Amino acid sequence: MRLVILDNYDLASEWAAKYICNRIIQFKPGQDRYFTLGLPTGLPRNHPESYHSYMWNNFFKHIDIDPNNAHILDGNAADLQAECDAFEKKIKEAGGIDLFVGGIGPDGHIAFNEPGSSLVSRTRLKTLAMDTILANAKYFDGDLTKVPTMALTVGVGTVMDAREVMILITGAHKAFALYKAIEEGVNHMWTVSAFQQHPRTIFVCDEDATLELRVKTVKYFKGLMHVHNKLVDPLFSMKDGN
Amino acid sequence: MRGEQGAAGARVLQFTNCRILRGGKLLREDLWVRGGRILDPEKLFFEERRVADERRDCGGRILAPGFIDVQINGGFGVDFSQATENVCSGVALVARRILSHGVTSFCPTLVTSPPEVYHKVVPQIPVKSGGPHGAGVLGLHLEGPFISREKRGAHPEAHLRSFEANAFQDLLATYGPLDNVRIVTLAPELGRSHEVIRELTARGICVSLGHSVADLRAAEDAVWSGATFITHLFNAMLPFHHRDPGIVGLLTSDRLPAGRCIFYGMIADGTHTNPAALRIAHRAHPQGLVLVTDAIPALGLGNGRHTLGQQEVEVDGLTAYVAGCSVESALEAASLHPAQLLGLEKSKGTLDFGADADFVVLDDSLHVQATYISGELVWQAEAARQ
């Protein structure tokens, strides 16, 4: 894996954004050559300020993507299992995910794959763990009774199938999860640990997230920053027509 | 019945590279328009899976709701209070010429006149939607003749009237049918005004207090009867006095019906009101400020910049603002507040989704660069025409 450590949240976000940008440009996407970007499932759909609003305001409205190429799991679908299976099928039809970008929960979960999720799971309906419900309460005015208890999510196996995985981890409250994910063994209680067995994983974090790691680990990866920073050197924009 | 998102087949316009006035703030957002209404792009993206048919770059300018003038007596040589042979074309001329000042809707105003004039003129000025032909007519503003003698201002004394004898019937006899009427300005100290105010309010007509010597108590009672507006605050009313603030005291009265917002018109040209007085009113009750021109037939003789001591008043056509008040506040006073006064805030005076796409493109000095009605370009400044 690559472990990229930046000083703070803003620098970590910027580094990750530049990396994704470069990956897309290097891929040379076109009319018949799609770069498939996977993103975490986020909030359950029936939130009034739903995940759709979140994705629109923070991502889709700023780019010129064809709406037909934006696929979001529909938590209000009549047959949820069919919805999940169809999603897996769409991923396959798109040629698989080129880059999956995700975060990590304080309990070490990737997407909504809560502790105890199978490490070869596929897209499905999951019941949320209390930690996740507590974390989501802030979107529902702090009222726990309003937070949905179930969500559709891509599986650990689904993400493992991606050609590359990027995990963003910032903040001291995620430090223990990061430690469990990369310095301990592969364990379904900390589902992010599954990516130790993925050929191309990159963890991007800030200083605070490394607080539970061994000094040796941190020193080693910080020493590689000159190599890591080459990955975000500006490439020519696609618009410049190369 | 038009669907929420406008005719689904119609062209989608996306105005980009601009700052729009929304929720009282200038935000860096795109403005989407379809079928003459403001469109919700998120719904378009997820539910219809469509993109814009045309993008227009606004060069970083400000997009604000079109201005609404609720007190304008004429302009460009046209006098709305004259019973001429071509009332309609007179109104049409003014409606077209005010587009260049960013006004997309207005209330043609008639000053105190004899009944014959009302009977002839009022039926000829119906409510009309705006478009390339001109700004929309929201209804007439009848200022007088039921006003105070001492505070008649420029209104002719011979034609002042009272409704002491038959209250609302007297009003009807004077004006004729009220179908085209939107606002009536009267003096509440006149006998039986409360019956008249209640009757007008019940018919959806906005009652405004003005040209009056009413004290604060009389003014408050009038508000309880239904009055919601004050015509050109400070002018043609008793001056503010610390023991009886008069009509001006309505701005901070605690004896008004709960939740009721009293609106007040201000002619912010630096001449009718000292800018310091305007600022006192604005600070006391910012949500009620409605900018009006009270323009006369001589309007159109040029814009100007006036300096009064340390205050600067910029008069730019029909938008005037006093330095020291935020841009957003000034824009809302010229658009949102008049719409709220007339109960039209769902469709006019706002850039919220579903509202009519009446808006203006302004540069940073708030000069009008372009005017749109129902999403259609109806006026454009020369320089922008390249």
XYZ file of C-alpha atoms in Angstrom:
628
model
C 0.000 0.000 0.000
C 0.936 3.633 -0.193
C 0.434 5.730 2.932
C 0.444 9.432 2.135
C 0.585 11.702 5.186
C -0.214 15.408 4.864
C -0.167 18.044 7.620
C -3.866 18.745 7.814
C -7.347 18.109 6.419
C -7.145 20.721 3.661
C -3.773 19.538 2.376
C -4.899 15.919 2.473
C -8.061 16.789 0.520
C -6.087 18.745 -2.023
C -3.559 15.967 -2.520
C -6.306 13.416 -3.038
C -8.120 15.649 -5.520
C -4.972 16.211 -7.561
C -4.240 12.503 -7.561
C -7.700 11.610 -8.855
C -7.398 14.330 -11.468
C -4.078 12.956 -12.688
C -5.373 9.404 -12.793
C -8.285 10.451 -14.993
C -6.020 12.402 -17.348
C -3.511 9.544 -17.609
C -6.359 7.168 -18.421
C -7.225 9.320 -21.475
C -10.986 8.811 -21.273
C -13.179 9.465 -24.296
C -16.546 8.819 -25.893
C -16.066 5.076 -25.828
C -13.586 4.873 -23.027
C -15.114 5.627 -19.649
C -13.200 6.208 -16.450
C -15.379 4.639 -13.806
C -15.104 6.386 -10.461
C -16.588 4.676 -7.433
C -17.672 6.770 -4.462
C -18.943 5.869 -1.004
C -22.657 5.380 -0.529
C -23.076 8.160 2.025
C -26.350 9.051 3.721
C -29.429 6.896 3.458
C -31.724 8.111 0.679
C -34.762 9.189 2.659
C -32.965 12.062 4.294
C -34.595 15.267 3.056
C -31.209 16.736 2.338
C -30.470 13.427 0.774
C -27.328 11.936 -0.575
C -28.506 13.076 -4.009
C -28.467 16.712 -2.817
C -25.070 16.176 -1.279
C -23.627 14.692 -4.465
C -25.267 17.371 -6.632
C -24.036 20.321 -4.584
C -20.547 19.003 -3.909
C -19.747 17.237 -7.139
C -22.143 16.898 -10.064
C -23.062 20.561 -10.482
C -19.382 21.469 -10.840
C -18.575 19.020 -13.623
C -19.951 18.303 -17.057
C -20.915 14.661 -16.625
C -23.814 13.220 -18.640
C -26.554 12.526 -16.057
C -27.024 9.093 -17.579
C -23.537 8.165 -16.489
C -24.178 8.916 -12.819
C -25.436 5.809 -11.053
C -26.603 6.053 -7.462
C -28.116 3.249 -5.430
C -31.807 3.972 -4.889
C -32.823 3.275 -1.305
C -36.474 3.811 -2.212
C -36.589 1.109 -4.876
C -39.475 -1.351 -4.618
C -37.250 -4.431 -4.650
C -34.046 -3.563 -2.799
C -32.259 -6.803 -3.577
C -32.975 -6.367 -7.282
C -31.670 -2.819 -7.056
C -28.417 -4.092 -5.538
C -28.024 -6.836 -8.124
C -28.705 -4.362 -10.930
C -26.011 -2.077 -9.508
C -23.444 -4.860 -9.538
C -24.445 -5.578 -13.122
C -24.023 -1.923 -14.136
C -20.510 -1.947 -12.692
C -19.660 -5.015 -14.711
C -21.150 -3.517 -17.878
C -19.089 -0.356 -17.373
C -15.971 -2.539 -17.388
C -15.433 -2.497 -13.652
C -14.396 0.371 -11.378
C -11.093 2.027 -12.234
C -10.718 3.926 -8.976
C -12.785 3.628 -5.812
C -12.558 6.536 -3.384
C -13.813 5.961 0.127
C -13.507 6.926 3.764
C -13.279 4.894 6.925
C -15.629 4.861 9.879
C -14.425 5.091 13.493
C -15.242 1.396 13.665
C -13.061 0.706 10.657
C -15.810 0.158 8.142
C -15.600 0.903 4.437
C -18.884 2.190 2.934
C -21.537 0.708 5.234
C -19.770 -2.621 5.625
C -20.113 -2.723 9.401
C -17.926 -4.854 11.692
C -18.744 -8.449 10.975
C -19.431 -7.939 7.270
C -18.097 -10.630 5.002
C -14.873 -9.575 3.320
C -16.187 -10.964 0.027
C -19.629 -9.338 0.300
C -21.385 -7.713 -2.658
C -23.829 -4.770 -2.901
C -26.667 -5.369 -0.461
C -28.892 -3.970 2.278
C -27.121 -3.579 5.612
C -28.344 -2.809 9.107
C -26.238 -0.021 10.546
C -24.170 -0.389 13.683
C -24.751 1.958 16.615
C -21.440 3.749 15.958
C -22.595 4.630 12.462
C -26.031 5.740 13.645
C -24.396 8.010 16.221
C -22.074 9.445 13.575
C -25.018 10.176 11.266
C -27.180 11.772 13.950
C -25.772 15.208 13.147
C -27.588 15.130 9.807
C -30.898 14.578 11.591
C -30.739 17.388 14.176
C -29.095 15.083 16.686
C -32.288 13.027 16.992
C -31.295 9.366 17.069
C -34.845 8.193 16.418
C -34.812 9.922 13.051
C -31.658 8.268 11.728
C -32.411 5.425 9.313
C -31.174 2.106 10.582
C -30.582 0.459 7.230
C -28.736 1.415 4.084
C -27.789 0.017 0.704
C -24.069 -0.334 0.303
C -21.445 -1.684 -2.024
C -19.807 -4.745 -0.519
C -16.201 -5.228 0.528
C -15.818 -7.653 -2.346
C -17.285 -5.100 -4.746
C -14.644 -2.562 -3.747
C -11.876 -5.165 -3.812
C -12.718 -5.722 -7.500
C -11.811 -2.117 -8.313
C -8.516 -1.695 -10.110
C -7.370 0.886 -7.563
C -8.640 1.897 -4.130
C -8.059 5.231 -2.372
C -9.070 5.626 1.280
C -9.240 9.096 2.870
C -8.761 9.241 6.634
C -8.565 12.459 8.594
C -8.953 13.344 12.241
C -7.850 11.899 15.552
C -11.121 9.994 16.015
C -10.171 7.812 13.055
C -6.651 7.092 14.304
C -7.472 3.833 16.039
C -9.357 2.532 13.026
C -6.372 3.326 10.800
C -4.085 1.474 13.177
C -6.342 -1.586 13.079
C -6.642 -1.339 9.315
C -2.935 -1.312 8.475
C -0.889 -2.472 11.432
C -2.980 -5.425 12.535
C -4.210 -8.407 10.574
C -6.998 -8.788 8.064
C -10.142 -9.007 10.185
C -13.824 -8.728 9.346
C -14.311 -6.591 12.465
C -12.274 -3.889 10.786
C -13.387 -4.297 7.198
C -10.955 -1.746 5.738
C -8.200 -4.230 6.631
C -9.337 -6.268 3.619
C -7.399 -3.895 1.382
C -4.120 -5.246 2.675
C -4.796 -7.907 0.065
C -5.501 -5.476 -2.766
C -2.686 -4.876 -5.277
C -3.158 -1.084 -5.480
C -4.313 0.709 -2.365
C -3.458 4.221 -1.330
C -4.341 5.698 2.077
C -4.353 9.500 2.277
C -4.425 10.938 5.776
C -3.558 13.894 7.962
C -1.191 13.961 10.960
C -3.972 13.449 13.486
C -5.086 10.212 11.876
C -1.623 8.720 12.412
C -1.662 9.187 16.196
C -2.128 5.492 16.940
C 0.457 4.227 14.457
C 3.953 3.186 15.300
C 6.522 5.954 14.934
C 8.475 3.589 12.667
C 5.551 3.229 10.269
C 4.962 6.961 10.081
C 8.648 7.752 9.579
C 8.938 5.216 6.789
C 6.049 6.580 4.799
C 6.858 10.205 5.437
C 10.289 9.456 4.034
C 8.594 8.423 0.797
C 6.729 11.718 0.355
C 9.083 12.897 -2.372
C 8.022 9.856 -4.379
C 4.357 10.354 -3.505
C 4.413 14.001 -4.510
C 5.500 13.078 -8.012
C 2.087 11.442 -8.371
C 0.411 14.828 -8.064
C 2.679 16.820 -10.357
C 0.364 18.735 -12.691
C -0.212 16.920 -15.963
C -1.487 18.660 -19.054
C -5.221 19.256 -18.869
C -7.305 17.176 -21.271
C -8.660 20.450 -22.670
C -5.221 21.364 -23.963
C -5.704 18.645 -26.525
C -2.739 16.283 -26.292
C -52.053 23.556 -15.572
C -48.352 24.091 -16.041
C -46.220 21.398 -14.401
C -43.858 22.313 -11.587
C -40.794 22.062 -13.771
C -42.301 23.850 -16.741
C -43.104 22.236 -20.059
C -40.823 19.202 -20.044
C -39.945 19.598 -23.692
C -38.978 23.270 -23.517
C -35.385 24.459 -23.805
C -33.270 24.545 -20.683
C -31.152 27.662 -20.235
C -28.196 27.720 -17.860
C -26.789 31.101 -16.805
C -23.288 30.479 -15.568
C -20.322 32.446 -14.228
C -22.528 34.692 -12.100
C -23.575 35.510 -8.561
C -27.267 35.132 -7.834
C -29.347 36.640 -5.065
C -30.871 33.788 -3.156
C -31.880 33.573 0.496
C -30.726 37.132 1.086
C -27.190 36.401 -0.042
C -25.201 36.670 -3.235
C -24.094 33.107 -4.013
C -21.819 31.781 -6.722
C -24.410 29.565 -8.354
C -25.762 28.962 -11.821
C -29.307 30.039 -12.636
C -31.373 27.519 -14.585
C -34.501 28.516 -16.523
C -37.130 26.547 -18.392
C -40.613 27.427 -19.630
C -40.359 30.947 -18.233
C -39.659 29.744 -14.696
C -36.625 29.183 -12.515
C -35.669 25.506 -12.694
C -34.262 23.162 -10.043
C -31.167 21.697 -11.737
C -30.819 18.886 -9.208
C -34.217 17.469 -10.136
C -33.355 17.892 -13.811
C -30.136 15.929 -13.330
C -31.417 13.002 -11.252
C -35.016 12.643 -12.408
C -34.935 13.727 -16.034
C -31.243 13.039 -16.638
C -30.902 16.097 -18.828
C -28.301 18.806 -19.251
C -28.774 22.392 -20.388
C -29.631 23.076 -24.011
C -27.860 26.415 -23.904
C -25.312 27.981 -21.592
C -24.917 31.742 -21.228
C -21.798 33.149 -19.628
C -22.656 36.146 -17.437
C -19.119 37.448 -17.139
C -19.067 37.283 -13.342
C -22.009 39.668 -13.006
C -24.833 39.757 -10.470
C -28.229 38.219 -11.262
C -31.030 39.693 -9.149
C -34.811 39.362 -9.285
C -36.375 41.979 -11.558
C -37.273 45.211 -9.781
C -40.878 45.928 -8.869
C -42.012 49.550 -8.693
C -45.282 49.993 -6.800
C -45.451 53.757 -7.114
C -44.865 55.344 -10.513
C -47.078 58.124 -11.850
C -45.869 58.038 -15.424
C -42.737 58.821 -17.358
C -41.240 59.748 -20.717
C -43.993 62.305 -21.210
C -46.822 59.957 -20.213
C -49.068 60.854 -17.234
C -51.161 57.938 -15.961
C -53.666 60.323 -14.346
C -54.652 61.891 -17.654
C -57.816 60.636 -19.342
C -56.294 60.827 -22.792
C -57.448 59.035 -25.915
C -54.522 56.630 -25.818
C -54.214 55.472 -22.242
C -53.159 51.983 -23.325
C -50.329 53.084 -25.540
C -49.147 55.470 -22.823
C -48.911 52.649 -20.303
C -47.247 50.455 -22.923
C -44.629 53.108 -23.620
C -43.696 53.426 -19.968
C -43.754 49.648 -19.548
C -41.267 49.287 -22.375
C -38.969 52.130 -21.337
C -38.598 51.026 -17.717
C -37.138 47.688 -18.837
C -33.802 49.419 -19.301
C -33.909 50.337 -15.620
C -34.368 46.731 -14.571
C -38.061 47.038 -13.671
C -39.953 43.908 -14.685
C -43.279 44.595 -12.922
C -44.986 47.798 -11.836
C -48.159 49.413 -10.484
C -49.161 52.420 -12.585
C -50.157 55.089 -10.066
C -52.960 57.635 -10.377
C -52.870 60.753 -8.188
C -55.979 62.518 -6.853
C -58.354 63.021 -9.797
C -62.048 63.687 -10.391
C -64.283 60.601 -10.717
C -64.584 61.004 -14.507
C -60.877 60.369 -14.851
C -60.976 57.179 -12.783
C -64.047 55.943 -14.654
C -62.330 56.485 -17.957
C -58.770 55.413 -17.152
C -59.015 52.570 -14.617
C -60.852 50.068 -16.842
C -58.296 50.625 -19.606
C -55.297 49.447 -17.601
C -55.762 45.748 -16.884
C -53.322 43.446 -15.127
C -50.942 42.211 -17.790
C -47.938 39.891 -17.923
C -44.611 41.343 -18.915
C -42.569 40.322 -21.923
C -40.513 41.794 -24.756
C -43.199 44.443 -25.087
C -42.592 45.755 -21.585
C -42.748 45.262 -17.835
C -45.793 43.532 -16.401
C -48.678 45.524 -14.914
C -49.522 44.108 -11.491
C -52.505 46.400 -10.946
C -53.137 50.074 -10.322
C -52.110 52.141 -7.337
C -54.734 54.782 -6.566
C -53.140 57.460 -4.426
C -55.967 59.719 -3.256
C -58.453 61.394 -3.365
C -59.306 60.205 0.162
C -56.413 62.002 1.777
C -55.704 64.807 4.191
C -56.055 68.400 3.069
C -53.013 69.578 5.007
C -50.820 66.826 3.656
C -52.040 66.756 0.072
C -48.605 67.696 -1.237
C -48.867 68.158 -4.988
C -52.387 66.690 -5.197
C -55.096 69.122 -6.369
C -57.214 70.407 -3.448
C -60.364 70.710 -5.485
C -60.601 66.966 -6.009
C -60.000 65.730 -2.470
C -62.897 63.690 -1.112
C -64.146 62.008 2.000
C -66.192 58.839 2.527
C -67.983 59.975 5.659
C -71.425 59.731 4.072
C -71.469 56.254 2.597
C -68.066 54.755 3.405
C -67.217 52.053 0.848
C -70.026 53.064 -1.504
C -68.491 56.514 -1.794
C -65.182 54.929 -2.716
C -66.808 52.736 -5.356
C -68.713 55.694 -6.778
C -65.446 57.630 -7.092
C -63.244 54.912 -8.571
C -65.710 52.732 -10.423
C -65.157 48.956 -10.575
C -62.022 47.895 -8.659
C -60.989 44.891 -10.787
C -57.739 46.452 -11.960
C -56.855 48.052 -8.627
C -54.059 46.646 -6.488
C -53.196 49.367 -3.961
C -55.165 52.277 -2.490
C -53.474 55.050 -0.500
C -55.729 56.851 1.959
C -55.596 58.844 5.172
C -56.916 56.773 8.085
C -58.034 59.803 10.135
C -60.892 60.354 7.654
C -64.260 59.328 9.095
C -65.336 55.696 8.499
C -61.941 54.787 7.131
C -61.993 51.535 9.075
C -65.001 50.215 7.213
C -63.371 51.174 3.943
C -60.028 49.624 4.868
C -61.698 46.389 5.917
C -63.728 46.203 2.753
C -60.727 46.852 0.510
C -58.618 44.310 2.385
C -61.359 41.724 2.088
C -61.208 42.199 -1.685
C -57.467 41.559 -1.743
C -56.585 45.199 -2.318
C -53.543 46.464 -0.429
C -54.343 49.496 1.714
C -51.583 52.035 2.234
C -51.454 54.953 4.673
C -50.234 58.243 3.305
C -50.896 61.958 2.811
C -52.200 61.948 6.358
C -52.004 63.690 9.725
C -52.827 60.540 11.651
C -51.161 59.974 14.985
C -49.607 56.658 15.893
C -52.773 55.337 17.531
C -54.904 56.023 14.474
C -52.254 54.439 12.282
C -52.092 51.316 14.450
C -55.882 50.981 14.350
C -55.731 51.232 10.576
C -53.217 48.388 10.496
C -55.567 46.306 12.639
C -58.254 46.967 10.060
C -55.961 45.667 7.354
C -53.551 48.359 6.175
C -50.134 46.912 5.283
C -48.193 49.692 3.565
C -47.033 53.262 4.150
C -46.796 55.527 1.116
C -43.453 57.359 0.819
C -42.454 57.284 4.466
C -41.692 60.701 5.981
C -43.205 62.602 3.078
C -46.780 63.932 3.402
C -47.236 62.831 6.986
C -46.575 64.249 10.431
C -42.906 64.309 11.286
C -41.557 61.852 13.810
C -42.092 63.264 17.310
C -40.703 61.477 20.331
C -44.034 61.670 22.192
C -46.098 60.695 19.208
C -44.126 59.204 16.322
C -47.187 59.280 14.039
C -47.277 56.948 11.064
C -43.498 56.670 11.182
C -43.875 54.938 14.543
C -45.477 51.928 12.849
C -41.985 50.727 11.993
C -41.303 49.875 15.626
C -44.799 49.688 17.114
C -45.426 46.758 19.441
C -49.170 47.154 19.105
C -49.496 45.570 15.699
C -51.075 42.152 14.955
C -48.622 39.351 15.690
C -46.491 38.319 12.767
C -47.649 41.170 10.570
C -44.886 42.976 8.693
C -45.625 46.594 7.864
C -44.032 47.687 4.588
C -43.032 51.257 3.814
C -42.188 52.927 0.547
C -39.120 55.101 0.344
C -38.122 57.424 -2.449
C -34.404 57.034 -2.042
C -33.266 59.763 -4.401
C -31.570 61.759 -1.669
C -33.994 64.646 -2.209
C -37.352 63.461 -0.890
C -35.694 62.057 2.176
C -32.376 62.862 3.744
C -30.291 59.693 3.489
C -29.722 59.784 7.243
C -33.483 59.534 7.777
C -33.643 56.687 5.279
C -30.944 54.896 7.235
C -32.806 55.341 10.525
C -35.882 53.739 9.004
C -33.828 50.969 7.420
C -32.037 50.142 10.644
C -35.276 50.182 12.626
C -37.125 47.858 10.252
C -35.023 46.544 7.360
C -37.471 43.823 6.237
C -40.175 46.362 5.450
C -38.279 48.707 3.163
C -39.729 48.989 -0.347
C -37.901 51.193 -2.838
C -40.208 53.203 -5.078
C -39.594 55.915 -7.629
C -42.831 57.910 -7.390
C -41.642 58.917 -10.830
C -43.447 61.629 -12.699
C -43.996 62.102 -16.415
C -40.616 63.876 -16.596
C -38.771 60.628 -15.788
C -36.253 59.754 -18.408
C -34.215 62.889 -18.271
C -31.090 61.058 -17.218
C -29.521 59.307 -14.301
C -27.309 61.049 -11.859
C -25.065 60.666 -8.913
C -25.856 62.880 -5.934
C -23.652 63.663 -3.013
C -25.110 64.968 0.209
C -22.427 65.781 2.676
C -20.863 62.492 3.625
C -23.624 60.334 2.214
C -23.616 59.220 -1.339
C -26.795 58.380 -3.123
C -26.537 56.670 -6.427
C -29.588 57.177 -8.601
C -29.511 54.829 -11.463
C -32.796 54.790 -13.238
C -35.253 53.220 -10.868
C -32.777 51.726 -8.458
C -31.403 53.919 -5.766
C -29.367 52.788 -2.854
C -27.720 54.584 -0.032
C -24.139 53.745 0.704
C -23.891 51.891 3.998
C -26.630 49.402 3.256
C -25.565 46.024 1.849
C -26.043 45.230 -1.818
C -28.259 42.288 -0.942
C -30.475 44.521 1.252
C -30.854 47.102 -1.466
C -31.732 44.488 -4.074
C -34.326 42.893 -1.811
C -35.887 46.295 -1.100
C -36.418 46.732 -4.835
C -37.698 43.237 -5.583
C -38.549 40.842 -2.765
C -40.219 43.309 -0.415
C -42.648 44.792 -2.966
C -43.495 41.211 -3.982
C -44.165 40.314 -0.340
C -46.293 43.438 0.058
C -48.499 42.253 -2.798
C -48.491 38.624 -1.695
C -46.626 37.565 -4.849
C -43.398 36.336 -3.303
C -43.824 32.784 -4.604
C -43.629 33.916 -8.212
C -42.086 37.409 -8.247
C -39.226 39.190 -6.574
C -37.271 35.983 -6.023
C -34.979 33.538 -7.820
C -36.283 30.495 -5.931
C -37.191 27.371 -7.911
C -40.581 27.684 -9.576
C -40.662 31.480 -9.549
C -41.202 33.434 -12.759
C -37.854 33.963 -14.451
C -37.944 37.774 -14.238
C -34.444 38.947 -13.472
C -31.774 41.546 -14.183
C -28.070 41.271 -14.879
C -26.124 43.901 -12.946
C -22.508 44.945 -12.808
C -20.820 45.548 -9.471
C -22.058 49.160 -9.391
C -25.596 47.812 -9.794
C -26.007 49.242 -13.288
C -28.462 47.208 -15.325
C -26.750 45.315 -18.136
C -29.689 43.175 -19.242
C -33.295 42.500 -18.300
C -35.134 39.180 -18.625
C -38.848 38.456 -18.323
C -40.040 34.823 -18.213
C -36.531 33.776 -19.158
C -36.544 35.860 -22.328
C -34.066 38.686 -22.942
C -36.182 41.843 -23.202
C -33.500 44.521 -22.927
C -29.733 44.707 -23.180
C -27.226 47.507 -22.692
C -25.417 48.719 -25.820
C -21.985 47.683 -24.607
C -23.177 44.155 -23.916
C -24.585 43.757 -27.390
C -21.471 42.255 -28.937
